[in-house]
């Protein structure tokens, strides 16, 4: 027993600095992530800023009943899942494909330049990118539509056509983030045993066959894991992207839960209903996160704890 106590004391002294380093992050998470959860009470109140959270009248599930009766709420939920599903799929496939292409570049200087170029959009905010996309996707003066008309086709109203808008959101989000996503796949490729390629080359396999049967085969488990883990955040769409690019004429296909919360809370001052929408989204996200981590553990043995 004394030996066990001594080993625990030694381990505690050794790990104490790491726990102290973690403490500021834990405090910040507690303040900014768990502290505001007191506001969930607003979902069950007819909230009044004058009376505050603890003074507003309790209305039970009335806000949720009102939410279910909002016109086109079914479309908003569908739009959320539809756009999120496209972003989820493209966010896995495109980075994996680009990582394979980058791996085939032999000149390190060229490879580094390309990596920097594709990583850079990740660090730009949607406030900046929205202005750029509004200009280049303009149906009259945008460079994209000028190219389309040169080919003999009619201009496409990317940000004003309800049929095109969801796909525009998925593609622009993928363009912004795919470079950063390639990091995971490039790291996976760097961990492949080089002797596998040497053995395949001795057996007469060409570069294409090596890529398909070795590189792609090694990436598929990681792609499946990333897909499963990202499933938990499927409802956390880029609010900044859609808010800065959509307009009332594309509400039918572009309005999502986050933008609905913004309009209900910030514009219509229906704080209780907006909180109810946010709580609904959080519960669904919790279920998806729990399922995705459970499934990841079953498929690939991934564990957080």
mmCIF file of C-alpha atoms in Angstrom:
data_model
loop_
_atom_site.group_PDB
_atom_site.id
_atom_site.type_symbol
_atom_site.label_atom_id
_atom_site.label_comp_id
_atom_site.label_asym_id
_atom_site.label_seq_id
_atom_site.Cartn_x
_atom_site.Cartn_y
_atom_site.Cartn_z
ATOM 1 C CA UNK A 1 0.000 0.000 0.000
ATOM 2 C CA UNK A 2 2.826 2.367 0.850
ATOM 3 C CA UNK A 3 4.423 1.708 -2.526
ATOM 4 C CA UNK A 4 1.150 2.508 -4.290
ATOM 5 C CA UNK A 5 0.754 5.741 -2.346
ATOM 6 C CA UNK A 6 4.322 6.749 -3.175
ATOM 7 C CA UNK A 7 3.824 6.016 -6.893
ATOM 8 C CA UNK A 8 0.598 8.049 -6.904
ATOM 9 C CA UNK A 9 2.345 10.950 -5.193
ATOM 10 C CA UNK A 10 5.208 10.827 -7.689
ATOM 11 C CA UNK A 11 2.758 10.713 -10.578
ATOM 12 C CA UNK A 12 0.778 13.626 -9.141
ATOM 13 C CA UNK A 13 3.913 15.756 -8.785
ATOM 14 C CA UNK A 14 4.961 14.878 -12.321
ATOM 15 C CA UNK A 15 1.573 15.683 -13.881
ATOM 16 C CA UNK A 16 0.679 18.712 -11.738
ATOM 17 C CA UNK A 17 2.311 21.264 -14.108
ATOM 18 C CA UNK A 18 0.228 19.904 -17.002
ATOM 19 C CA UNK A 19 -2.984 20.227 -14.997
ATOM 20 C CA UNK A 20 -2.040 23.788 -14.060
ATOM 21 C CA UNK A 21 -1.448 24.565 -17.753
ATOM 22 C CA UNK A 22 -4.921 23.210 -18.509
ATOM 23 C CA UNK A 23 -6.607 25.201 -15.740
ATOM 24 C CA UNK A 24 -7.004 28.526 -17.664
ATOM 25 C CA UNK A 25 -8.697 26.719 -20.561
ATOM 26 C CA UNK A 26 -11.028 24.913 -18.145
ATOM 27 C CA UNK A 27 -11.948 28.214 -16.492
ATOM 28 C CA UNK A 28 -12.669 29.852 -19.862
ATOM 29 C CA UNK A 29 -14.838 26.908 -20.947
ATOM 30 C CA UNK A 30 -16.732 27.107 -17.672
ATOM 31 C CA UNK A 31 -17.353 30.842 -18.043
ATOM 32 C CA UNK A 32 -18.206 31.015 -21.744
ATOM 33 C CA UNK A 33 -19.667 27.548 -22.427
ATOM 34 C CA UNK A 34 -21.303 26.321 -19.219
ATOM 35 C CA UNK A 35 -22.138 29.646 -17.579
ATOM 36 C CA UNK A 36 -24.502 30.805 -20.361
ATOM 37 C CA UNK A 37 -26.436 27.515 -20.086
ATOM 38 C CA UNK A 38 -28.440 29.189 -17.290
ATOM 39 C CA UNK A 39 -30.171 31.015 -20.136
ATOM 40 C CA UNK A 40 -31.854 27.756 -21.209
ATOM 41 C CA UNK A 41 -34.578 28.725 -18.725
ATOM 42 C CA UNK A 42 -35.681 31.347 -21.273
ATOM 43 C CA UNK A 43 -36.944 28.542 -23.549
ATOM 44 C CA UNK A 44 -39.708 27.907 -20.993
ATOM 45 C CA UNK A 45 -40.524 31.545 -20.225
ATOM 46 C CA UNK A 46 -42.171 34.515 -21.850
ATOM 47 C CA UNK A 47 -38.923 36.374 -21.441
ATOM 48 C CA UNK A 48 -38.891 40.081 -20.720
ATOM 49 C CA UNK A 49 -35.556 41.965 -20.581
ATOM 50 C CA UNK A 50 -36.974 44.165 -17.814
ATOM 51 C CA UNK A 51 -37.926 41.233 -15.575
ATOM 52 C CA UNK A 52 -34.857 39.139 -16.378
ATOM 53 C CA UNK A 53 -34.397 35.388 -16.518
ATOM 54 C CA UNK A 54 -35.630 34.683 -12.996
ATOM 55 C CA UNK A 55 -38.493 37.190 -13.069
ATOM 56 C CA UNK A 56 -40.145 36.403 -16.407
ATOM 57 C CA UNK A 57 -43.386 34.361 -16.328
ATOM 58 C CA UNK A 58 -43.066 30.598 -16.822
ATOM 59 C CA UNK A 59 -45.014 29.306 -19.870
ATOM 60 C CA UNK A 60 -43.889 25.674 -20.003
ATOM 61 C CA UNK A 61 -43.751 24.253 -23.518
ATOM 62 C CA UNK A 62 -45.636 27.148 -25.100
ATOM 63 C CA UNK A 63 -42.534 28.388 -26.959
ATOM 64 C CA UNK A 64 -42.014 24.940 -28.460
ATOM 65 C CA UNK A 65 -45.642 24.757 -29.580
ATOM 66 C CA UNK A 66 -45.225 28.181 -31.176
ATOM 67 C CA UNK A 67 -42.053 26.930 -32.846
ATOM 68 C CA UNK A 68 -43.851 23.951 -34.374
ATOM 69 C CA UNK A 69 -46.472 26.306 -35.832
ATOM 70 C CA UNK A 70 -43.999 28.690 -37.464
ATOM 71 C CA UNK A 71 -44.670 28.765 -41.233
ATOM 72 C CA UNK A 72 -42.162 26.708 -43.226
ATOM 73 C CA UNK A 73 -40.400 25.380 -40.097
ATOM 74 C CA UNK A 74 -40.226 22.010 -41.860
ATOM 75 C CA UNK A 75 -38.368 23.651 -44.756
ATOM 76 C CA UNK A 76 -35.930 25.308 -42.355
ATOM 77 C CA UNK A 77 -35.120 21.952 -40.722
ATOM 78 C CA UNK A 78 -34.785 20.282 -44.134
ATOM 79 C CA UNK A 79 -32.515 23.060 -45.413
ATOM 80 C CA UNK A 80 -30.310 22.701 -42.324
ATOM 81 C CA UNK A 81 -29.819 18.971 -42.793
ATOM 82 C CA UNK A 82 -29.559 19.144 -46.599
ATOM 83 C CA UNK A 83 -26.848 21.822 -46.704
ATOM 84 C CA UNK A 84 -25.043 20.209 -43.762
ATOM 85 C CA UNK A 85 -25.052 16.804 -45.482
ATOM 86 C CA UNK A 86 -23.501 18.263 -48.635
ATOM 87 C CA UNK A 87 -20.834 20.080 -46.627
ATOM 88 C CA UNK A 88 -20.148 16.926 -44.646
ATOM 89 C CA UNK A 89 -19.642 14.781 -47.746
ATOM 90 C CA UNK A 90 -17.568 17.322 -49.669
ATOM 91 C CA UNK A 91 -15.565 18.128 -46.539
ATOM 92 C CA UNK A 92 -14.296 14.545 -46.487
ATOM 93 C CA UNK A 93 -13.963 13.678 -50.175
ATOM 94 C CA UNK A 94 -12.319 16.859 -51.488
ATOM 95 C CA UNK A 95 -9.510 17.136 -48.866
ATOM 96 C CA UNK A 96 -8.698 13.446 -49.329
ATOM 97 C CA UNK A 97 -8.505 13.856 -53.116
ATOM 98 C CA UNK A 98 -6.328 16.993 -52.840
ATOM 99 C CA UNK A 99 -4.029 15.267 -50.335
ATOM 100 C CA UNK A 100 -3.449 12.430 -52.814
ATOM 101 C CA UNK A 101 -2.636 14.937 -55.562
ATOM 102 C CA UNK A 102 -0.263 16.898 -53.303
ATOM 103 C CA UNK A 103 1.485 13.684 -52.344
ATOM 104 C CA UNK A 104 2.309 13.106 -56.019
ATOM 105 C CA UNK A 105 4.083 16.477 -56.340
ATOM 106 C CA UNK A 106 7.799 15.755 -56.245
ATOM 107 C CA UNK A 107 9.210 19.300 -56.080
ATOM 108 C CA UNK A 108 9.087 20.301 -52.414
ATOM 109 C CA UNK A 109 9.156 24.033 -53.211
ATOM 110 C CA UNK A 110 6.112 23.734 -55.490
ATOM 111 C CA UNK A 111 4.368 21.512 -52.969
ATOM 112 C CA UNK A 112 4.846 24.058 -50.158
ATOM 113 C CA UNK A 113 3.550 26.908 -52.320
ATOM 114 C CA UNK A 114 0.427 24.941 -53.233
ATOM 115 C CA UNK A 115 -0.153 23.965 -49.601
ATOM 116 C CA UNK A 116 0.097 27.583 -48.492
ATOM 117 C CA UNK A 117 -2.304 28.710 -51.203
ATOM 118 C CA UNK A 118 -4.985 26.151 -50.347
ATOM 119 C CA UNK A 119 -4.600 26.648 -46.565
ATOM 120 C CA UNK A 120 -4.894 30.425 -46.701
ATOM 121 C CA UNK A 121 -8.712 30.758 -47.208
ATOM 122 C CA UNK A 122 -9.310 28.923 -43.929
ATOM 123 C CA UNK A 123 -7.944 31.915 -42.018
ATOM 124 C CA UNK A 124 -10.206 34.461 -43.755
ATOM 125 C CA UNK A 125 -13.542 35.363 -42.171
ATOM 126 C CA UNK A 126 -16.811 35.101 -44.056
ATOM 127 C CA UNK A 127 -17.251 38.850 -43.740
ATOM 128 C CA UNK A 128 -14.293 39.223 -46.118
ATOM 129 C CA UNK A 129 -15.089 36.236 -48.317
ATOM 130 C CA UNK A 130 -18.758 37.141 -48.709
ATOM 131 C CA UNK A 131 -17.812 40.424 -50.396
ATOM 132 C CA UNK A 132 -15.445 38.561 -52.705
ATOM 133 C CA UNK A 133 -18.047 35.938 -53.639
ATOM 134 C CA UNK A 134 -20.777 38.538 -54.175
ATOM 135 C CA UNK A 135 -18.499 40.210 -56.726
ATOM 136 C CA UNK A 136 -17.221 37.154 -58.584
ATOM 137 C CA UNK A 137 -20.630 35.397 -58.612
ATOM 138 C CA UNK A 138 -22.584 38.444 -59.773
ATOM 139 C CA UNK A 139 -24.892 37.530 -62.692
ATOM 140 C CA UNK A 140 -23.979 40.714 -64.594
ATOM 141 C CA UNK A 141 -20.355 41.585 -63.787
ATOM 142 C CA UNK A 142 -18.997 38.491 -62.012
ATOM 143 C CA UNK A 143 -16.025 36.748 -63.584
ATOM 144 C CA UNK A 144 -17.666 33.318 -63.169
ATOM 145 C CA UNK A 145 -20.759 34.296 -65.150
ATOM 146 C CA UNK A 146 -18.653 36.046 -67.755
ATOM 147 C CA UNK A 147 -16.888 32.731 -68.328
ATOM 148 C CA UNK A 148 -20.237 30.912 -68.450
ATOM 149 C CA UNK A 149 -21.621 33.308 -71.070
ATOM 150 C CA UNK A 150 -18.429 32.927 -73.114
ATOM 151 C CA UNK A 151 -19.259 29.229 -73.352
ATOM 152 C CA UNK A 152 -22.720 30.087 -74.696
ATOM 153 C CA UNK A 153 -24.772 29.454 -71.557
ATOM 154 C CA UNK A 154 -27.148 31.720 -69.664
ATOM 155 C CA UNK A 155 -25.794 33.497 -66.550
ATOM 156 C CA UNK A 156 -26.480 31.737 -63.247
ATOM 157 C CA UNK A 157 -27.793 33.729 -60.285
ATOM 158 C CA UNK A 158 -25.773 31.792 -57.715
ATOM 159 C CA UNK A 159 -26.868 33.861 -54.713
ATOM 160 C CA UNK A 160 -30.386 34.697 -55.857
ATOM 161 C CA UNK A 161 -31.747 31.481 -57.354
ATOM 162 C CA UNK A 162 -33.338 29.282 -54.640
ATOM 163 C CA UNK A 163 -32.502 26.137 -56.614
ATOM 164 C CA UNK A 164 -28.797 26.985 -56.884
ATOM 165 C CA UNK A 165 -28.184 28.671 -53.523
ATOM 166 C CA UNK A 166 -27.769 25.540 -51.306
ATOM 167 C CA UNK A 167 -25.178 24.067 -53.685
ATOM 168 C CA UNK A 168 -23.363 27.414 -53.796
ATOM 169 C CA UNK A 169 -23.143 27.379 -49.999
ATOM 170 C CA UNK A 170 -21.747 23.842 -49.944
ATOM 171 C CA UNK A 171 -19.175 24.525 -52.666
ATOM 172 C CA UNK A 172 -17.960 27.848 -51.247
ATOM 173 C CA UNK A 173 -17.611 26.350 -47.755
ATOM 174 C CA UNK A 174 -15.644 23.437 -49.219
ATOM 175 C CA UNK A 175 -13.400 25.832 -51.139
ATOM 176 C CA UNK A 176 -12.659 27.712 -47.920
ATOM 177 C CA UNK A 177 -11.929 24.699 -45.707
ATOM 178 C CA UNK A 178 -10.602 21.869 -47.889
ATOM 179 C CA UNK A 179 -6.984 23.051 -47.691
ATOM 180 C CA UNK A 180 -6.966 22.903 -43.919
ATOM 181 C CA UNK A 181 -8.656 19.497 -44.021
ATOM 182 C CA UNK A 182 -5.881 18.023 -46.138
ATOM 183 C CA UNK A 183 -3.531 18.212 -43.128
ATOM 184 C CA UNK A 184 -5.061 15.090 -41.585
ATOM 185 C CA UNK A 185 -4.828 13.095 -44.798
ATOM 186 C CA UNK A 186 -1.279 14.221 -45.590
ATOM 187 C CA UNK A 187 -0.274 13.125 -42.094
ATOM 188 C CA UNK A 188 -1.892 9.743 -42.739
ATOM 189 C CA UNK A 189 -0.069 9.393 -46.059
ATOM 190 C CA UNK A 190 3.268 10.246 -44.419
ATOM 191 C CA UNK A 191 2.702 7.367 -42.006
ATOM 192 C CA UNK A 192 2.370 4.736 -44.753
ATOM 193 C CA UNK A 193 5.250 2.260 -44.785
ATOM 194 C CA UNK A 194 7.452 3.095 -47.846
ATOM 195 C CA UNK A 195 8.272 -0.585 -48.289
ATOM 196 C CA UNK A 196 4.689 -1.140 -49.418
ATOM 197 C CA UNK A 197 5.290 1.072 -52.459
ATOM 198 C CA UNK A 198 8.645 -0.597 -53.105
ATOM 199 C CA UNK A 199 7.090 -4.052 -52.984
ATOM 200 C CA UNK A 200 4.249 -2.962 -55.253
ATOM 201 C CA UNK A 201 6.719 -1.480 -57.735
ATOM 202 C CA UNK A 202 8.724 -4.720 -57.772
ATOM 203 C CA UNK A 203 5.498 -6.609 -58.487
ATOM 204 C CA UNK A 204 4.915 -4.379 -61.515
ATOM 205 C CA UNK A 205 2.288 -2.026 -60.102
ATOM 206 C CA UNK A 206 2.189 1.377 -61.762
ATOM 207 C CA UNK A 207 1.801 4.707 -59.993
ATOM 208 C CA UNK A 208 -1.968 4.673 -60.451
ATOM 209 C CA UNK A 209 -2.278 1.158 -59.037
ATOM 210 C CA UNK A 210 -0.084 2.087 -56.064
ATOM 211 C CA UNK A 211 -2.265 5.121 -55.376
ATOM 212 C CA UNK A 212 -5.498 3.132 -55.525
ATOM 213 C CA UNK A 213 -4.415 0.014 -53.644
ATOM 214 C CA UNK A 214 -2.022 1.535 -51.081
ATOM 215 C CA UNK A 215 -2.576 5.287 -50.633
ATOM 216 C CA UNK A 216 -6.354 5.317 -51.034
ATOM 217 C CA UNK A 217 -6.737 2.114 -49.023
ATOM 218 C CA UNK A 218 -4.801 3.703 -46.147
ATOM 219 C CA UNK A 219 -6.886 6.897 -46.323
ATOM 220 C CA UNK A 220 -10.331 5.282 -46.337
ATOM 221 C CA UNK A 221 -10.353 4.332 -42.614
ATOM 222 C CA UNK A 222 -9.320 7.889 -41.698
ATOM 223 C CA UNK A 223 -11.974 9.293 -44.063
ATOM 224 C CA UNK A 224 -14.614 7.103 -42.419
ATOM 225 C CA UNK A 225 -13.475 8.239 -38.969
ATOM 226 C CA UNK A 226 -13.546 11.932 -39.956
ATOM 227 C CA UNK A 227 -17.015 11.489 -41.459
ATOM 228 C CA UNK A 228 -18.321 9.869 -38.289
ATOM 229 C CA UNK A 229 -16.757 12.449 -35.965
ATOM 230 C CA UNK A 230 -17.968 15.386 -38.073
ATOM 231 C CA UNK A 231 -21.488 13.960 -37.938
ATOM 232 C CA UNK A 232 -21.778 15.318 -34.412
ATOM 233 C CA UNK A 233 -21.462 18.897 -35.670
ATOM 234 C CA UNK A 234 -23.714 18.466 -38.670
ATOM 235 C CA UNK A 235 -26.140 21.146 -37.412
ATOM 236 C CA UNK A 236 -23.374 23.643 -36.670
ATOM 237 C CA UNK A 237 -23.446 25.187 -40.098
ATOM 238 C CA UNK A 238 -21.478 28.310 -40.834
ATOM 239 C CA UNK A 239 -23.970 30.956 -39.712
ATOM 240 C CA UNK A 240 -21.602 33.719 -40.814
ATOM 241 C CA UNK A 241 -21.465 32.310 -44.343
ATOM 242 C CA UNK A 242 -25.201 32.025 -44.934
ATOM 243 C CA UNK A 243 -26.066 35.218 -43.060
ATOM 244 C CA UNK A 244 -23.671 37.254 -45.207
ATOM 245 C CA UNK A 245 -24.667 35.648 -48.512
ATOM 246 C CA UNK A 246 -28.398 34.922 -48.356
ATOM 247 C CA UNK A 247 -31.375 37.192 -48.962
ATOM 248 C CA UNK A 248 -35.176 36.917 -48.548
ATOM 249 C CA UNK A 249 -35.548 35.598 -52.098
ATOM 250 C CA UNK A 250 -33.646 32.410 -51.172
ATOM 251 C CA UNK A 251 -35.233 31.843 -47.749
ATOM 252 C CA UNK A 252 -37.143 28.850 -49.134
ATOM 253 C CA UNK A 253 -33.920 26.853 -49.622
ATOM 254 C CA UNK A 254 -31.275 28.844 -47.728
ATOM 255 C CA UNK A 255 -32.887 29.580 -44.370
ATOM 256 C CA UNK A 256 -31.445 27.372 -41.594
ATOM 257 C CA UNK A 257 -31.985 27.018 -37.855
ATOM 258 C CA UNK A 258 -29.183 29.432 -36.961
ATOM 259 C CA UNK A 259 -30.514 32.220 -39.180
ATOM 260 C CA UNK A 260 -34.032 31.575 -37.869
ATOM 261 C CA UNK A 261 -32.747 31.965 -34.300
ATOM 262 C CA UNK A 262 -31.072 35.233 -35.264
ATOM 263 C CA UNK A 263 -34.236 36.688 -36.813
ATOM 264 C CA UNK A 264 -36.480 35.554 -33.959
ATOM 265 C CA UNK A 265 -34.152 36.765 -31.225
ATOM 266 C CA UNK A 266 -32.347 39.811 -32.575
ATOM 267 C CA UNK A 267 -34.916 41.208 -35.023
ATOM 268 C CA UNK A 268 -38.322 40.104 -33.677
ATOM 269 C CA UNK A 269 -37.218 40.159 -29.997
ATOM 270 C CA UNK A 270 -38.880 36.774 -29.359
ATOM 271 C CA UNK A 271 -36.139 35.654 -27.018
ATOM 272 C CA UNK A 272 -37.998 32.705 -25.542
ATOM 273 C CA UNK A 273 -38.833 31.193 -28.934
ATOM 274 C CA UNK A 274 -35.295 31.791 -30.206
ATOM 275 C CA UNK A 275 -33.915 30.008 -27.129
ATOM 276 C CA UNK A 276 -36.338 27.137 -27.747
ATOM 277 C CA UNK A 277 -35.009 26.757 -31.293
ATOM 278 C CA UNK A 278 -31.442 26.797 -30.012
ATOM 279 C CA UNK A 279 -32.273 24.204 -27.335
ATOM 280 C CA UNK A 280 -33.909 21.956 -29.930
ATOM 281 C CA UNK A 281 -30.803 22.182 -32.089
ATOM 282 C CA UNK A 282 -28.529 21.478 -29.102
ATOM 283 C CA UNK A 283 -30.493 18.359 -28.111
ATOM 284 C CA UNK A 284 -30.342 16.990 -31.665
ATOM 285 C CA UNK A 285 -26.608 17.782 -31.822
ATOM 286 C CA UNK A 286 -26.049 16.010 -28.496
ATOM 287 C CA UNK A 287 -27.757 12.883 -29.825
ATOM 288 C CA UNK A 288 -25.704 12.997 -33.032
ATOM 289 C CA UNK A 289 -22.440 13.568 -31.130
ATOM 290 C CA UNK A 290 -23.169 10.670 -28.785
ATOM 291 C CA UNK A 291 -24.099 8.377 -31.670
ATOM 292 C CA UNK A 292 -21.094 9.381 -33.778
ATOM 293 C CA UNK A 293 -18.600 8.732 -30.966
ATOM 294 C CA UNK A 294 -20.249 5.413 -30.141
ATOM 295 C CA UNK A 295 -20.181 4.413 -33.811
ATOM 296 C CA UNK A 296 -16.572 5.573 -34.181
ATOM 297 C CA UNK A 297 -15.650 3.328 -31.281
ATOM 298 C CA UNK A 298 -17.386 0.376 -32.919
ATOM 299 C CA UNK A 299 -15.937 0.951 -36.390
ATOM 300 C CA UNK A 300 -12.365 2.080 -35.707
ATOM 301 C CA UNK A 301 -11.848 1.678 -31.963
ATOM 302 C CA UNK A 302 -11.713 5.474 -31.489
ATOM 303 C CA UNK A 303 -12.127 6.556 -27.865
ATOM 304 C CA UNK A 304 -12.037 10.009 -26.275
ATOM 305 C CA UNK A 305 -11.736 8.670 -22.736
#
